[in-house]
Short mmCIF file of C-alpha atoms in Angstrom, two decimals:
data_model
loop_
_atom_site.label_atom_id
_atom_site.label_comp_id
_atom_site.label_asym_id
_atom_site.label_seq_id
_atom_site.Cartn_x
_atom_site.Cartn_y
_atom_site.Cartn_z
CA MET A 1 -8.95 -30.67 14.82
CA GLU A 2 -8.82 -27.07 16.16
CA ARG A 3 -11.51 -24.76 17.46
CA ILE A 4 -11.15 -21.17 15.48
CA ARG A 5 -12.91 -18.40 16.98
CA LEU A 6 -14.00 -15.69 14.40
CA ASP A 7 -14.82 -11.81 14.97
CA ILE A 8 -17.33 -10.65 12.26
CA GLU A 9 -18.42 -7.50 10.76
CA TYR A 10 -21.62 -8.03 8.42
CA ASP A 11 -23.95 -5.48 6.43
CA GLY A 12 -27.17 -7.07 7.59
CA THR A 13 -29.41 -4.87 5.14
CA ASN A 14 -29.46 -8.19 2.29
CA TYR A 15 -29.38 -11.19 4.50
CA CYS A 16 -32.81 -12.48 6.54
CA GLY A 17 -30.29 -12.43 9.92
CA TRP A 18 -27.45 -14.47 11.32
CA GLN A 19 -29.46 -17.74 11.63
CA ARG A 20 -29.60 -20.24 8.84
CA GLN A 21 -32.69 -20.30 7.39
CA LYS A 22 -34.54 -22.34 4.58
CA GLU A 23 -35.84 -19.80 2.42
CA GLU A 24 -33.67 -17.11 2.90
CA LEU A 25 -30.21 -16.04 2.86
CA ALA A 26 -28.26 -16.24 6.47
CA ILE A 27 -25.29 -14.91 7.67
CA GLN A 28 -24.34 -18.09 9.16
CA GLN A 29 -24.92 -19.82 5.95
CA VAL A 30 -22.44 -17.62 3.75
CA ILE A 31 -19.89 -18.37 6.60
CA GLU A 32 -20.22 -21.95 6.76
CA GLU A 33 -20.22 -22.66 3.14
CA ALA A 34 -17.03 -20.22 2.71
CA ILE A 35 -15.53 -22.51 5.39
CA ASP A 36 -16.95 -25.84 3.85
CA LYS A 37 -15.42 -24.70 0.43
CA THR A 38 -11.93 -24.46 1.88
CA GLN A 39 -11.81 -27.62 3.93
CA GLY A 40 -14.58 -29.72 2.72
CA GLY A 41 -17.33 -31.49 4.77
CA ASN A 42 -20.33 -29.78 6.59
CA CYS A 43 -19.58 -27.46 9.28
CA THR A 44 -21.73 -25.72 11.59
CA VAL A 45 -20.40 -22.34 12.51
CA GLU A 46 -22.22 -21.17 16.00
CA GLY A 47 -22.52 -17.62 16.85
CA SER A 48 -22.98 -15.58 20.08
CA GLY A 49 -26.38 -15.01 19.18
CA ARG A 50 -29.08 -14.60 16.77
CA THR A 51 -29.55 -11.10 14.86
CA ASP A 52 -32.63 -9.82 12.95
CA ALA A 53 -33.00 -9.43 9.31
CA GLY A 54 -31.67 -6.44 8.51
CA VAL A 55 -29.54 -5.83 12.28
CA HIS A 56 -25.93 -4.98 11.26
CA ALA A 57 -22.70 -6.23 13.49
CA LEU A 58 -20.04 -4.31 14.06
CA ASN A 59 -17.98 -7.49 16.02
CA GLN A 60 -20.27 -10.17 15.98
CA VAL A 61 -18.44 -13.39 17.60
CA ALA A 62 -18.66 -17.09 15.89
CA HIS A 63 -16.63 -20.24 16.51
CA PHE A 64 -16.30 -23.62 14.21
CA ASP A 65 -14.19 -26.39 14.41
CA SER A 66 -10.99 -26.51 11.74
CA THR A 67 -10.59 -30.03 10.34
CA CYS A 68 -7.43 -28.87 8.20
CA THR A 69 -3.89 -27.44 8.27
CA ILE A 70 -4.84 -23.61 7.63
CA PRO A 71 -3.05 -21.59 10.71
CA PRO A 72 -5.46 -20.19 13.07
CA GLU A 73 -4.90 -16.61 12.11
CA SER A 74 -5.23 -17.30 8.20
CA TRP A 75 -8.47 -18.36 8.13
CA ARG A 76 -9.15 -14.80 7.83
CA PHE A 77 -7.59 -14.19 4.65
CA VAL A 78 -9.32 -17.30 3.08
CA LEU A 79 -12.76 -16.71 4.13
CA ASN A 80 -12.27 -12.98 3.13
CA ASN A 81 -11.48 -13.82 -0.81
CA ILE A 82 -14.53 -16.44 -0.84
CA LEU A 83 -17.58 -14.13 1.38
CA PRO A 84 -19.62 -11.45 -0.08
CA PRO A 85 -18.23 -7.71 0.75
CA ASP A 86 -20.65 -6.98 3.18
CA VAL A 87 -19.36 -9.67 5.22
CA ARG A 88 -16.14 -9.72 6.65
CA ILE A 89 -14.15 -11.61 9.08
CA LEU A 90 -11.92 -9.13 11.01
CA LYS A 91 -10.32 -11.62 13.10
CA SER A 92 -9.49 -15.75 13.43
CA ALA A 93 -7.78 -16.97 16.29
CA LYS A 94 -7.29 -20.31 18.16
CA VAL A 95 -9.36 -20.81 21.50
CA GLN A 96 -9.48 -23.99 23.50
CA ASN A 97 -11.64 -26.88 22.84
CA ASP A 98 -14.49 -26.22 25.25
CA TRP A 99 -14.42 -22.77 24.28
CA HIS A 100 -18.33 -21.66 22.63
CA ALA A 101 -19.34 -18.52 21.07
CA ARG A 102 -22.87 -18.70 22.97
CA PHE A 103 -22.36 -20.54 26.46
CA TRP A 104 -19.18 -18.75 27.80
CA VAL A 105 -20.76 -15.25 26.96
CA LYS A 106 -20.12 -12.65 29.77
CA ASP A 107 -22.36 -10.04 28.46
CA LYS A 108 -23.00 -8.21 24.74
CA THR A 109 -23.48 -4.49 23.66
CA TYR A 110 -25.81 -3.67 21.35
CA LYS A 111 -25.75 0.31 19.61
CA TYR A 112 -28.78 1.65 18.35
CA VAL A 113 -28.56 4.84 15.86
CA PHE A 114 -31.40 7.39 15.74
CA HIS A 115 -30.99 9.98 12.86
CA ASN A 116 -32.90 13.02 14.40
CA SER A 117 -33.49 15.47 11.86
CA ARG A 118 -36.15 17.24 9.94
CA VAL A 119 -35.31 14.53 6.85
CA ASN A 120 -34.35 11.24 6.80
CA THR A 121 -30.51 10.40 5.49
CA ALA A 122 -30.15 9.04 1.88
CA ILE A 123 -26.77 7.79 3.20
CA LYS A 124 -27.35 6.42 6.37
CA ARG A 125 -31.10 5.08 5.44
CA ASN A 126 -30.15 1.43 6.03
CA TYR A 127 -28.39 2.26 9.42
CA SER A 128 -30.19 4.39 11.30
CA PHE A 129 -34.02 4.90 12.55
CA PHE A 130 -35.43 8.16 11.03
CA VAL A 131 -36.56 10.31 14.38
CA PRO A 132 -37.78 13.75 12.66
CA TYR A 133 -39.06 15.02 16.35
CA ARG A 134 -37.52 17.31 19.03
CA LEU A 135 -36.21 15.05 21.78
CA ASP A 136 -36.02 15.67 25.32
CA GLU A 137 -32.33 14.14 25.95
CA ASP A 138 -32.27 14.65 29.72
CA LYS A 139 -35.39 12.78 30.32
CA MET A 140 -34.43 10.12 27.88
CA LYS A 141 -31.30 9.29 30.17
CA ARG A 142 -33.34 9.12 33.55
CA ALA A 143 -35.79 6.89 31.93
CA LEU A 144 -32.89 4.40 30.84
CA GLU A 145 -31.14 4.14 34.55
CA ASP A 146 -34.92 2.00 35.25
CA LEU A 147 -33.46 -0.77 32.98
CA ILE A 148 -30.22 -0.80 35.01
CA GLY A 149 -29.80 -4.39 37.27
CA GLU A 150 -31.50 -7.80 37.15
CA HIS A 151 -35.11 -7.47 36.18
CA ASP A 152 -37.90 -9.46 34.47
CA PHE A 153 -38.09 -8.20 30.83
CA ASP A 154 -40.71 -10.23 29.72
CA ALA A 155 -42.89 -7.06 28.47
CA PHE A 156 -39.87 -6.39 26.27
CA MET A 157 -39.71 -9.37 24.41
CA SER A 158 -41.29 -10.29 20.54
CA ARG A 159 -44.85 -11.59 21.17
CA LYS A 160 -43.40 -14.51 18.93
CA SER A 161 -40.77 -15.86 21.15
CA GLN A 162 -41.38 -18.46 23.72
CA LYS A 163 -38.17 -18.04 26.02
CA GLU A 164 -39.23 -19.29 29.31
CA ASN A 165 -36.77 -17.44 31.30
CA THR A 166 -37.00 -13.82 30.74
CA VAL A 167 -34.75 -12.26 33.55
CA ARG A 168 -32.29 -10.27 32.43
CA THR A 169 -29.36 -8.43 33.76
CA ILE A 170 -28.37 -4.90 32.67
CA TYR A 171 -25.47 -3.21 33.18
CA SER A 172 -25.52 0.12 31.07
CA ALA A 173 -27.41 1.85 28.79
CA ARG A 174 -26.19 5.47 27.75
CA LEU A 175 -27.20 7.64 25.26
CA GLU A 176 -24.94 10.02 23.16
CA ARG A 177 -25.42 12.64 20.30
CA ALA A 178 -22.90 13.40 17.65
CA ARG A 179 -24.52 15.89 16.00
CA ASP A 180 -27.84 14.65 14.00
CA GLU A 181 -27.49 11.02 15.64
CA LEU A 182 -28.55 10.00 18.75
CA TYR A 183 -26.81 6.49 19.94
CA LEU A 184 -28.18 4.25 22.50
CA TYR A 185 -25.29 1.96 23.94
CA VAL A 186 -26.93 -1.02 25.98
CA THR A 187 -24.64 -3.61 27.54
CA GLY A 188 -26.51 -6.76 29.33
CA SER A 189 -26.20 -10.39 30.15
CA GLY A 190 -28.28 -11.06 27.41
CA PHE A 191 -30.79 -9.91 25.43
CA LEU A 192 -34.48 -11.16 24.57
CA HIS A 193 -36.06 -11.28 21.20
CA ASN A 194 -36.61 -7.44 19.86
CA MET A 195 -35.45 -6.04 23.47
CA VAL A 196 -33.09 -3.77 22.62
CA ARG A 197 -35.48 -2.37 19.46
CA THR A 198 -38.47 -1.97 21.90
CA ILE A 199 -36.19 0.27 24.13
CA ALA A 200 -35.06 2.08 21.07
CA GLY A 201 -38.87 2.73 20.27
CA THR A 202 -40.09 3.17 23.01
CA LEU A 203 -37.16 5.74 23.99
CA VAL A 204 -38.02 7.92 21.56
CA ASP A 205 -41.84 7.84 22.93
CA ILE A 206 -40.59 9.36 25.93
CA GLY A 207 -38.18 11.76 24.40
CA ARG A 208 -41.15 13.35 21.99
CA GLY A 209 -43.42 13.21 25.38
CA HIS A 210 -46.04 10.67 24.14
CA LEU A 211 -45.01 8.51 26.90
CA SER A 212 -43.85 9.60 30.28
CA GLU A 213 -40.46 8.84 32.44
CA ASP A 214 -41.57 5.76 34.46
CA THR A 215 -42.44 3.71 31.10
CA PHE A 216 -39.79 1.22 31.39
CA LYS A 217 -40.16 0.99 35.47
CA LYS A 218 -43.83 0.20 34.81
CA ALA A 219 -43.46 -2.28 32.16
CA ILE A 220 -41.16 -4.39 34.02
CA GLU A 221 -43.36 -4.13 36.73
CA ASN A 222 -46.67 -5.07 35.18
CA LYS A 223 -44.86 -6.97 32.67
CA ASP A 224 -46.94 -5.43 29.90
CA ARG A 225 -46.23 -5.24 26.69
CA ILE A 226 -49.09 -2.54 25.82
CA ILE A 227 -47.44 -0.09 27.86
CA LEU A 228 -44.23 -0.12 25.60
CA GLY A 229 -43.74 1.85 22.48
CA ILE A 230 -42.68 0.23 18.59
CA THR A 231 -40.24 -2.12 17.72
CA ALA A 232 -37.99 0.52 16.06
CA ASP A 233 -36.04 -0.45 12.78
CA ALA A 234 -34.42 -3.62 12.54
CA GLY A 235 -31.48 -1.30 10.55
CA GLY A 236 -30.80 1.33 12.79
CA LEU A 237 -29.50 -1.74 15.29
CA PHE A 238 -25.73 -2.99 16.07
CA LEU A 239 -24.16 -5.52 17.52
CA HIS A 240 -21.42 -3.65 18.91
CA HIS A 241 -19.48 -6.30 20.97
CA VAL A 242 -19.33 -9.41 22.87
CA ASN A 243 -17.49 -10.29 26.19
CA TYR A 244 -16.35 -13.92 27.24
CA PHE A 245 -15.65 -15.45 30.53
CA ASN A 246 -12.34 -17.33 31.19
CA SER A 247 -13.64 -20.42 31.81
CA MET A 248 -17.56 -21.84 32.39
CA GLU A 249 -16.58 -22.62 35.77
CA GLU A 250 -16.21 -18.53 36.26
CA LYS A 251 -19.26 -18.16 34.49
CA GLN A 252 -21.17 -20.68 36.93
CA ARG A 253 -19.66 -18.90 39.39
CA ALA A 254 -20.48 -15.59 38.75
CA ARG A 255 -24.07 -16.33 38.06
CA GLY A 256 -24.23 -17.84 41.69
CA GLU A 257 -24.68 -21.55 40.32
CA ILE A 258 -21.86 -22.93 42.32
CA MET B 1 -42.39 31.13 -12.40
CA GLU B 2 -40.27 31.32 -9.45
CA ARG B 3 -36.90 29.68 -9.06
CA ILE B 4 -35.97 26.94 -6.79
CA ARG B 5 -33.07 25.66 -4.97
CA LEU B 6 -32.86 22.65 -3.80
CA ASP B 7 -30.36 20.95 -1.27
CA ILE B 8 -30.13 17.95 -1.82
CA GLU B 9 -28.14 14.50 -0.15
CA TYR B 10 -27.52 11.40 -2.22
CA ASP B 11 -26.40 7.83 -1.87
CA GLY B 12 -24.50 7.50 -5.23
CA THR B 13 -24.19 4.03 -4.95
CA ASN B 14 -27.15 2.60 -7.39
CA TYR B 15 -26.76 5.59 -9.80
CA CYS B 16 -24.73 6.72 -12.81
CA GLY B 17 -23.64 10.09 -11.16
CA TRP B 18 -25.53 13.40 -11.54
CA GLN B 19 -25.74 14.28 -15.11
CA ARG B 20 -28.42 12.66 -17.26
CA GLN B 21 -26.89 9.80 -19.29
CA LYS B 22 -29.05 7.97 -22.00
CA GLU B 23 -28.50 4.10 -20.58
CA GLU B 24 -28.33 4.86 -16.78
CA LEU B 25 -30.20 6.14 -14.54
CA ALA B 26 -28.57 9.60 -12.63
CA ILE B 27 -29.79 11.45 -10.28
CA GLN B 28 -30.41 14.56 -11.83
CA GLN B 29 -33.04 12.32 -14.12
CA VAL B 30 -35.06 10.94 -10.89
CA ILE B 31 -35.36 14.67 -9.74
CA GLU B 32 -36.63 15.98 -13.07
CA GLU B 33 -39.40 13.15 -13.42
CA ALA B 34 -40.33 13.79 -9.42
CA ILE B 35 -40.53 17.46 -10.60
CA ASP B 36 -42.53 16.66 -13.99
CA LYS B 37 -44.74 14.31 -12.20
CA THR B 38 -45.59 16.90 -9.86
CA GLN B 39 -46.30 20.11 -12.11
CA GLY B 40 -46.38 18.39 -15.59
CA GLY B 41 -44.19 19.57 -18.19
CA ASN B 42 -40.38 18.82 -19.07
CA CYS B 43 -38.33 20.91 -16.50
CA THR B 44 -34.21 20.97 -16.29
CA VAL B 45 -32.73 20.81 -12.74
CA GLU B 46 -29.22 22.84 -13.03
CA GLY B 47 -27.08 20.99 -10.92
CA SER B 48 -23.60 23.04 -8.67
CA GLY B 49 -21.46 20.56 -11.10
CA ARG B 50 -21.63 17.14 -11.85
CA THR B 51 -20.95 14.08 -9.27
CA ASP B 52 -19.21 10.80 -10.82
CA ALA B 53 -20.85 7.18 -10.50
CA GLY B 54 -20.61 5.81 -6.88
CA VAL B 55 -19.69 9.36 -5.95
CA HIS B 56 -22.29 10.82 -2.72
CA ALA B 57 -23.36 13.98 -2.11
CA LEU B 58 -23.94 15.03 1.61
CA ASN B 59 -25.13 18.34 0.07
CA GLN B 60 -25.32 18.98 -3.24
CA VAL B 61 -27.52 22.19 -4.70
CA ALA B 62 -29.31 22.66 -7.67
CA HIS B 63 -32.06 24.71 -9.15
CA PHE B 64 -35.16 24.69 -10.65
CA ASP B 65 -38.26 26.47 -12.14
CA SER B 66 -41.31 26.06 -10.48
CA THR B 67 -44.44 26.91 -12.70
CA CYS B 68 -47.02 25.84 -10.57
CA THR B 69 -47.96 26.88 -7.41
CA ILE B 70 -46.52 24.83 -4.43
CA PRO B 71 -45.08 27.07 -1.95
CA PRO B 72 -41.16 26.86 -1.96
CA GLU B 73 -41.05 25.19 0.94
CA SER B 74 -43.26 22.55 0.54
CA TRP B 75 -41.71 21.13 -2.84
CA ARG B 76 -39.21 19.47 -0.43
CA PHE B 77 -42.05 17.38 1.28
CA VAL B 78 -43.97 16.62 -2.32
CA LEU B 79 -40.79 15.34 -4.14
CA ASN B 80 -39.23 13.67 -0.91
CA ASN B 81 -42.88 11.42 -1.26
CA ILE B 82 -41.73 10.80 -5.17
CA LEU B 83 -38.21 10.33 -4.93
CA PRO B 84 -36.47 6.76 -3.96
CA PRO B 85 -35.05 6.77 -0.29
CA ASP B 86 -31.38 7.28 -1.24
CA VAL B 87 -31.95 10.66 -2.94
CA ARG B 88 -33.29 13.26 -0.46
CA ILE B 89 -34.14 16.91 -0.61
CA LEU B 90 -32.75 18.70 2.58
CA LYS B 91 -34.59 21.94 1.45
CA SER B 92 -36.56 23.91 -1.14
CA ALA B 93 -36.14 27.31 -1.01
CA LYS B 94 -37.32 29.97 -3.22
CA VAL B 95 -34.32 32.27 -4.95
CA GLN B 96 -34.06 35.36 -7.29
CA ASN B 97 -34.97 34.19 -11.11
CA ASP B 98 -31.08 34.85 -11.87
CA TRP B 99 -29.61 32.95 -9.23
CA HIS B 100 -27.86 29.65 -10.80
CA ALA B 101 -26.65 26.82 -8.75
CA ARG B 102 -23.63 26.70 -11.12
CA PHE B 103 -22.71 29.88 -12.58
CA TRP B 104 -22.92 31.13 -8.64
CA VAL B 105 -20.48 28.85 -6.87
CA LYS B 106 -18.24 30.70 -4.71
CA ASP B 107 -16.22 27.81 -3.37
CA LYS B 108 -16.92 23.65 -3.27
CA THR B 109 -16.12 21.48 -0.45
CA TYR B 110 -15.39 17.81 -1.19
CA LYS B 111 -15.01 14.86 1.68
CA TYR B 112 -12.93 12.25 0.82
CA VAL B 113 -13.16 8.70 3.47
CA PHE B 114 -10.13 6.34 3.94
CA HIS B 115 -11.08 3.26 5.90
CA ASN B 116 -7.43 2.60 7.51
CA SER B 117 -7.69 -0.76 9.25
CA ARG B 118 -6.27 -4.46 8.47
CA VAL B 119 -9.61 -5.23 7.04
CA ASN B 120 -11.76 -3.51 4.89
CA THR B 121 -15.49 -2.63 6.18
CA ALA B 122 -18.30 -4.48 5.63
CA ILE B 123 -20.83 -1.46 6.64
CA LYS B 124 -19.65 1.40 4.92
CA ARG B 125 -17.80 -0.58 2.03
CA ASN B 126 -19.64 1.81 -0.43
CA TYR B 127 -18.57 4.75 1.39
CA SER B 128 -14.82 4.72 2.11
CA PHE B 129 -11.72 3.53 -0.02
CA PHE B 130 -9.49 0.78 2.04
CA VAL B 131 -6.06 1.72 2.64
CA PRO B 132 -4.88 -1.12 5.27
CA TYR B 133 -0.79 0.45 5.19
CA ARG B 134 0.20 2.17 8.24
CA LEU B 135 0.05 5.94 6.98
CA ASP B 136 2.33 8.83 7.80
CA GLU B 137 -0.01 11.52 8.80
CA ASP B 138 2.48 14.08 9.06
CA LYS B 139 3.93 13.69 5.93
CA MET B 140 0.47 13.72 4.29
CA LYS B 141 -0.70 17.11 5.84
CA ARG B 142 2.69 18.68 4.89
CA ALA B 143 1.85 17.55 1.30
CA LEU B 144 -1.41 18.94 1.11
CA GLU B 145 0.18 22.25 2.04
CA ASP B 146 1.66 22.46 -1.51
CA LEU B 147 -1.88 22.05 -2.98
CA ILE B 148 -3.24 25.81 -1.36
CA GLY B 149 -3.15 28.50 -3.57
CA GLU B 150 -4.46 29.40 -7.72
CA HIS B 151 -2.09 26.26 -9.88
CA ASP B 152 -2.53 24.79 -12.92
CA PHE B 153 -4.01 21.66 -12.22
CA ASP B 154 -4.27 20.08 -15.41
CA ALA B 155 -1.91 16.87 -14.01
CA PHE B 156 -4.77 16.00 -11.74
CA MET B 157 -7.74 16.03 -14.45
CA SER B 158 -9.36 13.04 -15.72
CA ARG B 159 -7.67 12.21 -19.66
CA LYS B 160 -10.92 12.30 -20.79
CA SER B 161 -11.76 15.58 -19.51
CA GLN B 162 -11.26 18.38 -22.27
CA LYS B 163 -11.18 21.43 -19.90
CA GLU B 164 -9.50 24.23 -21.57
CA ASN B 165 -8.56 26.49 -18.45
CA THR B 166 -6.99 24.36 -15.66
CA VAL B 167 -6.65 26.91 -13.16
CA ARG B 168 -8.35 26.22 -9.77
CA THR B 169 -7.87 27.97 -6.42
CA ILE B 170 -7.75 25.84 -3.56
CA TYR B 171 -8.62 27.12 -0.34
CA SER B 172 -7.99 24.79 2.21
CA ALA B 173 -6.84 20.79 2.43
CA ARG B 174 -6.82 18.92 5.69
CA LEU B 175 -6.68 15.78 6.96
CA GLU B 176 -8.57 14.57 10.25
CA ARG B 177 -8.93 11.04 11.92
CA ALA B 178 -11.40 9.62 13.72
CA ARG B 179 -10.25 5.96 15.12
CA ASP B 180 -9.84 3.87 12.12
CA GLU B 181 -11.16 6.17 9.40
CA LEU B 182 -9.25 9.37 7.87
CA TYR B 183 -11.21 11.95 6.21
CA LEU B 184 -9.56 14.65 3.55
CA TYR B 185 -11.48 17.69 3.57
CA VAL B 186 -10.78 19.67 0.02
CA THR B 187 -12.18 23.46 -0.55
CA GLY B 188 -11.67 25.18 -3.80
CA SER B 189 -13.14 27.56 -6.62
CA GLY B 190 -13.66 24.41 -8.30
CA PHE B 191 -12.23 21.03 -9.45
CA LEU B 192 -11.56 19.41 -12.48
CA HIS B 193 -12.71 16.01 -13.05
CA ASN B 194 -11.22 13.07 -10.90
CA MET B 195 -9.12 15.87 -9.50
CA VAL B 196 -10.21 15.23 -5.48
CA ARG B 197 -10.07 11.30 -6.04
CA THR B 198 -6.53 12.33 -7.90
CA ILE B 199 -5.58 14.11 -4.75
CA ALA B 200 -6.89 11.28 -2.59
CA GLY B 201 -5.05 8.26 -4.04
CA THR B 202 -1.89 10.49 -4.41
CA LEU B 203 -2.00 10.90 -0.58
CA VAL B 204 -2.26 7.56 0.47
CA ASP B 205 1.04 6.90 -1.79
CA ILE B 206 2.63 9.83 0.36
CA GLY B 207 1.56 8.57 3.60
CA ARG B 208 3.16 5.05 3.41
CA GLY B 209 6.07 6.03 1.32
CA HIS B 210 5.60 5.27 -2.05
CA LEU B 211 5.78 8.77 -3.31
CA SER B 212 8.15 11.65 -1.73
CA GLU B 213 6.34 14.48 0.35
CA ASP B 214 6.94 16.99 -2.66
CA THR B 215 4.56 15.19 -5.42
CA PHE B 216 1.88 17.57 -5.57
CA LYS B 217 4.44 20.52 -6.04
CA LYS B 218 5.89 18.48 -8.87
CA ALA B 219 3.17 17.46 -10.86
CA ILE B 220 1.74 20.78 -10.98
CA GLU B 221 5.04 22.09 -11.62
CA ASN B 222 5.09 19.84 -14.43
CA LYS B 223 1.57 19.55 -15.70
CA ASP B 224 2.44 15.48 -15.38
CA ARG B 225 0.00 13.24 -14.79
CA ILE B 226 2.23 10.39 -14.39
CA ILE B 227 4.15 11.85 -11.22
CA LEU B 228 0.95 11.05 -9.26
CA GLY B 229 -0.79 8.30 -7.70
CA ILE B 230 -4.00 6.39 -8.66
CA THR B 231 -7.53 7.80 -8.64
CA ALA B 232 -9.23 6.46 -5.28
CA ASP B 233 -12.53 5.04 -5.39
CA ALA B 234 -15.83 6.92 -6.02
CA GLY B 235 -17.52 5.54 -3.20
CA GLY B 236 -15.26 7.45 -0.64
CA LEU B 237 -16.00 10.61 -1.92
CA PHE B 238 -18.53 12.76 -0.75
CA LEU B 239 -19.79 16.37 -1.98
CA HIS B 240 -19.87 17.86 1.15
CA HIS B 241 -21.27 21.66 0.66
CA VAL B 242 -21.07 24.44 -1.47
CA ASN B 243 -20.83 28.14 -1.12
CA TYR B 244 -22.05 31.23 -3.10
CA PHE B 245 -21.91 34.57 -3.92
CA ASN B 246 -24.59 36.71 -3.39
CA SER B 247 -24.40 38.34 -7.01
CA MET B 248 -22.75 37.40 -10.29
CA GLU B 249 -21.45 41.02 -9.80
CA GLU B 250 -19.61 40.11 -6.77
CA LYS B 251 -18.48 36.89 -8.32
CA GLN B 252 -17.06 38.96 -11.21
CA ARG B 253 -15.14 41.45 -8.81
CA ALA B 254 -13.89 38.61 -6.72
CA ARG B 255 -12.20 36.66 -9.81
CA GLY B 256 -11.34 40.30 -10.93
CA GLU B 257 -13.40 40.04 -13.98
CA ILE B 258 -14.90 43.33 -13.92
#
């Protein structure tokens, strides 16, 4: 048995998300089926975390246990020949047997794409959120500063979710413009369900003057979802990359657990 | 009657091209139907030129004759409410009654997108051409210089096409890199069928060393299609923008016809 790490790009448009579902097709499922076709059996592919229906990944990370003699770096070619063109394995590599795509996560970065123009885009319609308003970017940047640090992000979580620990650390949150596109990059220790999309939706309302600059601060203090803006479209969200600790011990030490 | 100019962005993935066809859905057809739904009748939308199945437009230009009282700049809103999300009217404006989206063209710019990486992209798979080779960009840039000027581009035309005059003027042809994407921009007085895609396919073969640097030059001199490379994928091609003369007289003067 060899544990294999997969680095994956996917277009989430036609999937119900990362996580396997009963009725609809998930990205996890198509990858598991491609592996099963290759080595037989019934494998489980563990991702770094879920992404919702319509959300994309520039670099999701996952692992599975190879039970056959395919060289680790060749899994990429084998799987890409079976997978649909909207799911691509960027890299496959052997990792140690206790490495874990979810447990060993150090931090994750999400990218959110706003299309800031008078008319929505035909070509990037599934890969951006249409914002036809004039935005005060300085104000948006100042608002983002309130997210940095360790906070209870309970207010930013989907009400469907039932996570008990809602404390997360945000390391950076920055805004970049490229012509009529605005990119939000958020890096954190982890994210609650819908957290980045709630930040993105609220940020637009701050930028257009419908919400005040201290909205994030107030929502963190009051743990009140109602203060915040809408949950922005799934299509604008990309899992950008995932960083890992070198060992579980390093993680526990960094988190003050040992 | 008022003549209306439309500036249009479209995702060509799900269409048989710009031009109305009997069996398949064309972009021209969906726009004509949206106008007919609004003002009745049976309008014709004239584009600046055709684009093939799967080819996109960042800014195609067309015109039609409005027979109702909708203000010119409001046509944009009216049509965008009817059109599918992969066709967007960026702008609508009144032009003089003899203005013509095809006849008055001064020059056109096409953009061709190469995805130059070891693995194809999931997200941009319909919007780029996968090139997994190491490319000599300096060589490609030098080769492009041979296209500049007035030449008989007969060798670059699809054999299906039966244009009699195959002389065109190329004003500029440049290559730009952005991480793992390469962009080719070509501006010319007009283009033959498949001309930009033939340039793009040949350029890749020059860049990877399969064809020599003077391939474009030789193909122009010998009018020989066989010298050139493949016709690169439609999905990588974008009609980027169209420039117009201010009058037919200006055009005829520029072309030495009067």
